[in-house]
Amino acid sequence: MWPLYAAGFTTAFGAHGIAANLGGFSEDAVTSLLVLGGLLALYDGAEVLLKPIFGSLADRIGARPVLLGGLVAFAAASALYAVADSPGWLWAARLGQGVAASAFSPSASALVARFNPAAKHGRAFGSYGFYKSIGYTLGPLLGGVLVWAGGLRLLFAVMAILAAAVAVWAAVAVPAVPPLPRKRQTVLDLARRLTAHSFLVPTSALAAATAALSVGVGFLPVSGATAGLGTVATGTAVSVLAATAAIVQPFAGRALDTGHLTTRTGLASGLAITAVGLGCAMLPGLLGILAGATLIGTGTGLITPLGFAAIAATTPRERLGQTMGSAELGRELGDAGGPLIVAAVAALSTLTYGFAALAVILAIGPVITLATNRRTASTVQ
């Protein structure tokens, strides 16, 4: 399991560490906002398009080869810019990183599910999410230090070394898991599985959690700056958000496995807590920002392991790669959609109303769950 945790850390560290520093102050930094937006979209666009495809490939030939191939490709793409050092190769390297992450990220999730019985999926995904969140937390900080010390080339070089080391570790420690026999699947069968309640509910919760997390990381500093807070205070708030999400995930997974928490209750509670956190972010000053960061981190940390465990529990084991890739696609859409919703509403009014709009969207889930429970109870009576 440890190389899989390291793979999760690598994809998170690579995504946020480089994205947060592409526009940094160094000789080889990206100075045009248009170029910066294109580079960010290039990486995320590759993940949106390719994660389900690589997930299906993992089901066909085995998740381990796709995991190793993705890590090696990530190392090669990172080394490309570290060696070439030209704007054109920066685009190629960033695209290569996105393609490679699309391969090894869903493969790692599928292996987490394969290596653990259903009764331990909560703990397994909680630990996997913990190390991934650590990557999200440390990426901007350590990436900034590396860019300050040696520019983007040094950051890409470190990413190449990290991915290569994890690839070697996985090749040595991760056992071969042969693909399971699969029944022939039609497009209609796939559509039924991906539109089933057991897939849509946890995937929608994961997308909502990722949307809130992305909004918190991106817009809480803006809210703090508007309130006259310095970069240290706003940076601390973002760190609190990421650290809280990391700490909560193992506890949430353990509670699910021991029966102290059900998937329905956990997802509904996570969405409600996250919505309250967005409501706190509407309050002016440091107190509102810190309260919002803490609650958003708690809610997303609760949702993430429960969502993936629920998807793994209802997915045929021979289709884990494809389903995990599709779930990751849902998260990527939330990652892009959340900031777009908040930004669109804020452009028409203020950022406060942007937070409110996303809070209302997230609160719909718990309201539906409560209404469903009451209807079920009345039917039983």
Short mmCIF file of C-alpha atoms in Angstrom, two decimals:
data_model
loop_
_atom_site.label_atom_id
_atom_site.label_comp_id
_atom_site.label_asym_id
_atom_site.label_seq_id
_atom_site.Cartn_x
_atom_site.Cartn_y
_atom_site.Cartn_z
CA MET A 1 0.00 0.00 0.00
CA TRP A 2 2.82 2.45 0.74
CA PRO A 3 3.88 2.92 -2.90
CA LEU A 4 0.22 3.62 -3.72
CA TYR A 5 0.13 6.29 -1.01
CA ALA A 6 3.33 7.71 -2.53
CA ALA A 7 1.70 7.73 -5.98
CA GLY A 8 -1.26 9.67 -4.58
CA PHE A 9 1.15 12.14 -2.99
CA THR A 10 3.03 12.49 -6.29
CA THR A 11 0.00 13.36 -8.39
CA ALA A 12 -1.23 15.88 -5.78
CA PHE A 13 2.19 17.43 -5.25
CA GLY A 14 2.76 17.67 -9.00
CA ALA A 15 -0.64 19.20 -9.70
CA HIS A 16 -0.60 21.90 -7.03
CA GLY A 17 3.14 22.37 -6.63
CA ILE A 18 3.63 23.32 -10.25
CA ALA A 19 0.27 25.03 -10.82
CA ALA A 20 0.79 27.31 -7.82
CA ASN A 21 4.21 28.41 -9.06
CA LEU A 22 3.83 28.68 -12.82
CA GLY A 23 3.27 32.39 -12.43
CA GLY A 24 5.99 32.86 -9.83
CA PHE A 25 8.72 35.42 -9.89
CA SER A 26 11.65 33.71 -11.58
CA GLU A 27 13.52 34.13 -14.82
CA ASP A 28 11.66 31.29 -16.50
CA ALA A 29 8.26 32.10 -14.97
CA VAL A 30 5.07 32.42 -16.97
CA THR A 31 4.33 36.13 -17.17
CA SER A 32 1.23 36.14 -19.39
CA LEU A 33 -2.13 35.36 -17.78
CA LEU A 34 -3.31 33.87 -21.06
CA VAL A 35 -0.32 31.48 -21.15
CA LEU A 36 -0.83 30.64 -17.48
CA GLY A 37 -4.49 29.81 -18.03
CA GLY A 38 -3.61 27.68 -21.03
CA LEU A 39 -1.01 25.69 -19.12
CA LEU A 40 -3.39 25.09 -16.23
CA ALA A 41 -6.20 24.03 -18.58
CA LEU A 42 -3.85 21.74 -20.51
CA TYR A 43 -3.11 19.60 -17.46
CA ASP A 44 -6.71 19.46 -16.21
CA GLY A 45 -8.11 18.93 -19.69
CA ALA A 46 -5.92 15.88 -20.19
CA GLU A 47 -7.18 14.42 -16.91
CA VAL A 48 -10.83 15.06 -17.77
CA LEU A 49 -10.53 13.35 -21.14
CA LEU A 50 -8.21 10.46 -20.34
CA LYS A 51 -8.87 9.18 -16.82
CA PRO A 52 -11.82 6.95 -17.82
CA ILE A 53 -9.82 5.65 -20.80
CA PHE A 54 -6.79 4.71 -18.72
CA GLY A 55 -9.09 3.25 -16.07
CA SER A 56 -10.58 0.95 -18.70
CA LEU A 57 -7.07 0.01 -19.85
CA ALA A 58 -6.18 -0.90 -16.26
CA ASP A 59 -9.14 -3.31 -16.19
CA ARG A 60 -8.02 -4.84 -19.47
CA ILE A 61 -4.29 -5.37 -18.89
CA GLY A 62 -4.01 -4.95 -15.12
CA ALA A 63 -3.70 -1.84 -12.93
CA ARG A 64 -0.03 -2.38 -12.04
CA PRO A 65 1.39 -1.89 -15.59
CA VAL A 66 -0.70 1.25 -16.07
CA LEU A 67 0.44 2.56 -12.68
CA LEU A 68 4.12 1.96 -13.49
CA GLY A 69 3.79 3.30 -17.03
CA GLY A 70 2.08 6.46 -15.78
CA LEU A 71 4.76 7.11 -13.16
CA VAL A 72 7.57 6.58 -15.68
CA ALA A 73 5.82 8.87 -18.17
CA PHE A 74 5.35 11.52 -15.47
CA ALA A 75 9.07 11.36 -14.67
CA ALA A 76 9.97 11.61 -18.36
CA ALA A 77 7.62 14.55 -18.99
CA SER A 78 8.99 16.40 -15.95
CA ALA A 79 12.58 15.76 -17.01
CA LEU A 80 11.77 17.06 -20.50
CA TYR A 81 11.42 20.66 -19.39
CA ALA A 82 14.15 20.37 -16.77
CA VAL A 83 16.59 19.49 -19.57
CA ALA A 84 15.17 21.39 -22.57
CA ASP A 85 14.39 24.73 -20.83
CA SER A 86 12.28 26.43 -23.50
CA PRO A 87 8.68 27.74 -23.49
CA GLY A 88 7.59 25.26 -26.13
CA TRP A 89 8.86 22.30 -24.12
CA LEU A 90 7.08 23.66 -21.05
CA TRP A 91 3.76 23.13 -22.84
CA ALA A 92 4.81 19.63 -23.91
CA ALA A 93 5.96 18.77 -20.39
CA ARG A 94 2.75 20.00 -18.77
CA LEU A 95 0.63 18.05 -21.26
CA GLY A 96 2.75 14.96 -20.65
CA GLN A 97 2.31 15.31 -16.90
CA GLY A 98 -1.47 15.54 -17.30
CA VAL A 99 -1.59 12.45 -19.52
CA ALA A 100 0.65 10.50 -17.14
CA ALA A 101 -1.36 11.49 -14.05
CA SER A 102 -4.51 10.35 -15.89
CA ALA A 103 -2.92 6.90 -16.06
CA PHE A 104 -1.50 6.28 -12.62
CA SER A 105 -4.09 8.11 -10.49
CA PRO A 106 -7.14 5.88 -11.24
CA SER A 107 -4.87 2.83 -11.34
CA ALA A 108 -3.70 3.56 -7.80
CA SER A 109 -7.31 3.98 -6.64
CA ALA A 110 -8.26 0.66 -8.25
CA LEU A 111 -5.34 -1.11 -6.57
CA VAL A 112 -6.31 0.35 -3.20
CA ALA A 113 -9.70 -1.30 -3.64
CA ARG A 114 -8.22 -4.59 -4.95
CA PHE A 115 -5.70 -4.96 -2.13
CA ASN A 116 -8.27 -4.45 0.66
CA PRO A 117 -11.48 -6.30 1.50
CA ALA A 118 -14.70 -4.34 1.44
CA ALA A 119 -14.73 -4.20 5.25
CA LYS A 120 -11.48 -2.16 5.19
CA HIS A 121 -12.18 0.12 2.22
CA GLY A 122 -12.93 3.07 4.50
CA ARG A 123 -9.55 2.86 6.24
CA ALA A 124 -7.72 2.23 2.96
CA PHE A 125 -9.22 5.18 1.10
CA GLY A 126 -8.93 7.35 4.20
CA SER A 127 -5.18 6.71 4.36
CA TYR A 128 -4.80 7.15 0.60
CA GLY A 129 -6.68 10.45 0.79
CA PHE A 130 -4.56 11.55 3.75
CA TYR A 131 -1.29 11.29 1.83
CA LYS A 132 -2.86 12.84 -1.25
CA SER A 133 -4.01 15.79 0.85
CA ILE A 134 -0.50 16.11 2.27
CA GLY A 135 0.68 16.48 -1.33
CA TYR A 136 -1.89 19.20 -1.95
CA THR A 137 -0.80 20.95 1.27
CA LEU A 138 2.96 20.78 0.74
CA GLY A 139 2.96 21.25 -3.04
CA PRO A 140 2.57 25.03 -3.18
CA LEU A 141 4.92 25.57 -0.23
CA LEU A 142 7.78 23.28 -1.24
CA GLY A 143 7.25 24.13 -4.90
CA GLY A 144 7.62 27.80 -4.06
CA VAL A 145 10.87 27.14 -2.21
CA LEU A 146 12.27 25.18 -5.16
CA VAL A 147 11.25 27.85 -7.68
CA TRP A 148 12.84 30.50 -5.46
CA ALA A 149 16.05 28.46 -5.23
CA GLY A 150 16.42 27.38 -8.85
CA GLY A 151 13.44 28.35 -10.99
CA LEU A 152 10.84 26.15 -12.63
CA ARG A 153 13.52 23.84 -14.03
CA LEU A 154 14.54 22.78 -10.53
CA LEU A 155 10.91 22.10 -9.59
CA PHE A 156 10.42 19.96 -12.68
CA ALA A 157 13.68 18.13 -11.98
CA VAL A 158 12.57 17.30 -8.43
CA MET A 159 9.22 16.07 -9.77
CA ALA A 160 11.07 13.82 -12.23
CA ILE A 161 13.19 12.34 -9.45
CA LEU A 162 10.16 11.85 -7.18
CA ALA A 163 8.09 10.10 -9.85
CA ALA A 164 11.01 7.89 -10.89
CA ALA A 165 11.68 6.89 -7.27
CA VAL A 166 8.02 6.02 -6.69
CA ALA A 167 7.99 4.02 -9.95
CA VAL A 168 10.98 1.95 -8.80
CA TRP A 169 9.42 1.47 -5.36
CA ALA A 170 6.12 0.36 -6.89
CA ALA A 171 7.88 -2.02 -9.29
CA VAL A 172 9.60 -3.70 -6.35
CA ALA A 173 6.85 -3.65 -3.72
CA VAL A 174 3.48 -3.73 -5.52
CA PRO A 175 2.56 -7.29 -6.49
CA ALA A 176 1.20 -8.15 -9.89
CA VAL A 177 -2.59 -8.20 -9.90
CA PRO A 178 -3.87 -10.01 -12.97
CA PRO A 179 -6.97 -8.56 -14.63
CA LEU A 180 -10.15 -10.34 -13.65
CA PRO A 181 -12.32 -12.11 -16.25
CA ARG A 182 -14.84 -9.67 -17.63
CA LYS A 183 -18.20 -10.13 -19.21
CA ARG A 184 -18.72 -8.38 -22.48
CA GLN A 185 -19.92 -4.84 -21.84
CA THR A 186 -22.02 -2.80 -24.24
CA VAL A 187 -22.28 0.96 -24.27
CA LEU A 188 -25.74 0.56 -22.76
CA ASP A 189 -24.33 -1.51 -19.88
CA LEU A 190 -21.74 1.17 -19.17
CA ALA A 191 -24.38 3.89 -19.29
CA ARG A 192 -26.58 1.98 -16.84
CA ARG A 193 -23.70 1.52 -14.39
CA LEU A 194 -22.58 5.15 -14.54
CA THR A 195 -26.12 6.47 -14.15
CA ALA A 196 -27.05 4.13 -11.31
CA HIS A 197 -27.93 5.68 -7.97
CA SER A 198 -25.05 3.82 -6.30
CA PHE A 199 -22.55 5.60 -8.59
CA LEU A 200 -24.15 9.01 -9.09
CA VAL A 201 -24.72 9.83 -5.41
CA PRO A 202 -21.15 9.33 -4.12
CA THR A 203 -19.64 10.76 -7.32
CA SER A 204 -21.83 13.87 -7.05
CA ALA A 205 -20.77 14.24 -3.41
CA LEU A 206 -17.10 13.90 -4.40
CA ALA A 207 -17.56 16.51 -7.14
CA ALA A 208 -19.27 18.89 -4.69
CA ALA A 209 -16.52 18.40 -2.11
CA THR A 210 -13.82 19.04 -4.68
CA ALA A 211 -15.67 22.15 -5.89
CA ALA A 212 -15.79 23.54 -2.36
CA LEU A 213 -12.14 22.67 -1.75
CA SER A 214 -11.07 24.40 -4.95
CA VAL A 215 -13.18 27.46 -4.11
CA GLY A 216 -11.72 27.60 -0.60
CA VAL A 217 -8.14 27.42 -1.83
CA GLY A 218 -8.73 29.94 -4.61
CA PHE A 219 -11.13 32.48 -3.10
CA LEU A 220 -10.53 32.56 0.65
CA PRO A 221 -7.27 34.49 0.07
CA VAL A 222 -9.22 36.95 -2.09
CA SER A 223 -11.78 37.40 0.67
CA GLY A 224 -8.99 37.90 3.19
CA ALA A 225 -7.24 40.49 1.05
CA THR A 226 -10.52 42.38 0.67
CA ALA A 227 -10.82 42.42 4.47
CA GLY A 228 -7.33 43.89 4.73
CA LEU A 229 -5.56 40.71 5.89
CA GLY A 230 -1.99 39.99 4.87
CA THR A 231 -0.65 37.06 2.89
CA VAL A 232 0.50 35.25 6.05
CA ALA A 233 -3.04 35.19 7.45
CA THR A 234 -4.67 34.09 4.20
CA GLY A 235 -1.95 31.52 3.56
CA THR A 236 -2.53 30.12 7.04
CA ALA A 237 -6.24 29.78 6.30
CA VAL A 238 -5.56 27.75 3.16
CA SER A 239 -3.10 25.56 5.08
CA VAL A 240 -5.73 24.99 7.79
CA LEU A 241 -8.23 23.91 5.13
CA ALA A 242 -5.87 21.40 3.51
CA ALA A 243 -4.51 20.07 6.82
CA THR A 244 -8.00 19.59 8.26
CA ALA A 245 -9.10 17.65 5.18
CA ALA A 246 -6.02 15.43 5.51
CA ILE A 247 -6.51 14.73 9.22
CA VAL A 248 -10.24 13.97 9.03
CA GLN A 249 -10.04 11.38 6.22
CA PRO A 250 -8.48 8.44 8.15
CA PHE A 251 -10.92 8.93 11.04
CA ALA A 252 -13.89 9.04 8.66
CA GLY A 253 -12.75 5.86 6.92
CA ARG A 254 -12.27 4.06 10.23
CA ALA A 255 -15.74 5.12 11.43
CA LEU A 256 -17.25 3.71 8.24
CA ASP A 257 -15.51 0.35 8.62
CA THR A 258 -16.49 -0.02 12.28
CA GLY A 259 -20.13 0.80 11.58
CA HIS A 260 -20.17 4.03 13.56
CA LEU A 261 -20.96 5.92 10.36
CA THR A 262 -23.01 4.97 7.31
CA THR A 263 -22.31 6.14 3.79
CA ARG A 264 -25.61 8.03 3.49
CA THR A 265 -25.26 9.79 6.84
CA GLY A 266 -21.58 10.54 6.28
CA LEU A 267 -22.02 12.03 2.81
CA ALA A 268 -25.04 14.09 3.87
CA SER A 269 -23.24 15.33 6.98
CA GLY A 270 -20.13 16.16 4.96
CA LEU A 271 -22.12 18.19 2.46
CA ALA A 272 -23.96 20.02 5.26
CA ILE A 273 -20.73 20.85 7.11
CA THR A 274 -19.11 22.07 3.89
CA ALA A 275 -22.14 24.25 3.10
CA VAL A 276 -21.96 25.77 6.60
CA GLY A 277 -18.25 26.39 6.01
CA LEU A 278 -19.04 28.31 2.84
CA GLY A 279 -21.59 30.27 4.84
CA CYS A 280 -18.91 31.14 7.41
CA ALA A 281 -16.66 32.31 4.58
CA MET A 282 -19.28 35.00 3.92
CA LEU A 283 -18.50 36.58 7.29
CA PRO A 284 -15.94 39.40 7.22
CA GLY A 285 -12.57 39.19 8.92
CA LEU A 286 -10.14 36.51 10.00
CA LEU A 287 -12.64 34.62 12.17
CA GLY A 288 -14.99 33.96 9.26
CA ILE A 289 -12.15 32.87 6.99
CA LEU A 290 -10.62 30.47 9.54
CA ALA A 291 -14.03 29.04 10.48
CA GLY A 292 -14.86 28.59 6.80
CA ALA A 293 -11.52 26.91 6.09
CA THR A 294 -11.88 24.53 9.06
CA LEU A 295 -15.44 23.48 8.22
CA ILE A 296 -14.80 23.14 4.47
CA GLY A 297 -11.77 20.98 5.25
CA THR A 298 -13.78 18.87 7.71
CA GLY A 299 -16.65 18.35 5.29
CA THR A 300 -14.48 17.43 2.32
CA GLY A 301 -12.34 15.18 4.49
CA LEU A 302 -15.48 13.35 5.56
CA ILE A 303 -16.85 12.95 2.04
CA THR A 304 -13.74 11.79 0.18
CA PRO A 305 -13.02 8.36 1.73
CA LEU A 306 -16.71 7.55 2.13
CA GLY A 307 -17.43 8.41 -1.49
CA PHE A 308 -14.64 6.26 -2.91
CA ALA A 309 -15.42 3.39 -0.53
CA ALA A 310 -19.08 3.47 -1.58
CA ILE A 311 -18.15 3.39 -5.27
CA ALA A 312 -15.71 0.51 -4.74
CA ALA A 313 -18.28 -1.47 -2.75
CA THR A 314 -20.88 -1.36 -5.55
CA THR A 315 -18.54 -1.81 -8.52
CA PRO A 316 -17.72 -5.20 -10.07
CA ARG A 317 -14.06 -5.82 -9.22
CA GLU A 318 -13.23 -6.42 -12.86
CA ARG A 319 -14.46 -2.88 -13.69
CA LEU A 320 -12.78 -0.99 -10.84
CA GLY A 321 -10.34 0.89 -13.05
CA GLN A 322 -13.00 2.18 -15.42
CA THR A 323 -15.34 3.17 -12.60
CA MET A 324 -12.62 4.88 -10.54
CA GLY A 325 -11.52 6.77 -13.63
CA SER A 326 -15.09 7.94 -14.20
CA ALA A 327 -15.38 8.99 -10.55
CA GLU A 328 -12.12 10.93 -10.86
CA LEU A 329 -13.65 12.63 -13.91
CA GLY A 330 -16.54 13.76 -11.72
CA ARG A 331 -14.08 15.24 -9.24
CA GLU A 332 -12.25 17.09 -12.01
CA LEU A 333 -15.52 18.59 -13.22
CA GLY A 334 -16.25 19.75 -9.68
CA ASP A 335 -12.74 21.16 -9.42
CA ALA A 336 -13.40 23.31 -12.48
CA GLY A 337 -17.11 23.98 -11.96
CA GLY A 338 -16.99 25.25 -8.37
CA PRO A 339 -14.69 28.21 -9.05
CA LEU A 340 -16.60 29.02 -12.25
CA ILE A 341 -19.92 29.19 -10.37
CA VAL A 342 -18.52 31.37 -7.60
CA ALA A 343 -16.69 33.62 -10.06
CA ALA A 344 -19.78 34.05 -12.27
CA VAL A 345 -22.01 35.01 -9.33
CA ALA A 346 -19.30 37.25 -7.85
CA ALA A 347 -18.92 39.06 -11.17
CA LEU A 348 -22.63 39.92 -11.11
CA SER A 349 -22.70 40.86 -7.42
CA THR A 350 -19.98 40.20 -4.82
CA LEU A 351 -17.81 37.30 -3.68
CA THR A 352 -20.07 36.89 -0.63
CA TYR A 353 -22.98 35.94 -2.89
CA GLY A 354 -20.67 33.61 -4.79
CA PHE A 355 -19.97 31.66 -1.60
CA ALA A 356 -23.70 31.68 -0.85
CA ALA A 357 -24.60 30.26 -4.26
CA LEU A 358 -22.26 27.28 -3.89
CA ALA A 359 -23.42 26.76 -0.29
CA VAL A 360 -27.02 26.48 -1.47
CA ILE A 361 -26.05 23.95 -4.16
CA LEU A 362 -24.21 21.79 -1.62
CA ALA A 363 -27.06 22.03 0.90
CA ILE A 364 -29.46 20.44 -1.59
CA GLY A 365 -27.92 16.99 -1.00
CA PRO A 366 -28.62 16.79 2.76
CA VAL A 367 -32.12 18.22 2.24
CA ILE A 368 -32.93 15.48 -0.30
CA THR A 369 -31.48 12.83 2.02
CA LEU A 370 -33.58 14.07 4.94
CA ALA A 371 -36.73 14.15 2.80
CA THR A 372 -36.04 10.64 1.52
CA ASN A 373 -35.54 9.31 5.05
CA ARG A 374 -38.81 10.84 6.23
CA ARG A 375 -40.68 9.45 3.23
CA THR A 376 -39.21 5.99 3.87
CA ALA A 377 -40.12 6.17 7.55
CA SER A 378 -43.72 7.17 6.80
CA THR A 379 -44.02 4.36 4.28
CA VAL A 380 -42.80 1.79 6.81
CA GLN A 381 -45.26 3.07 9.42
#
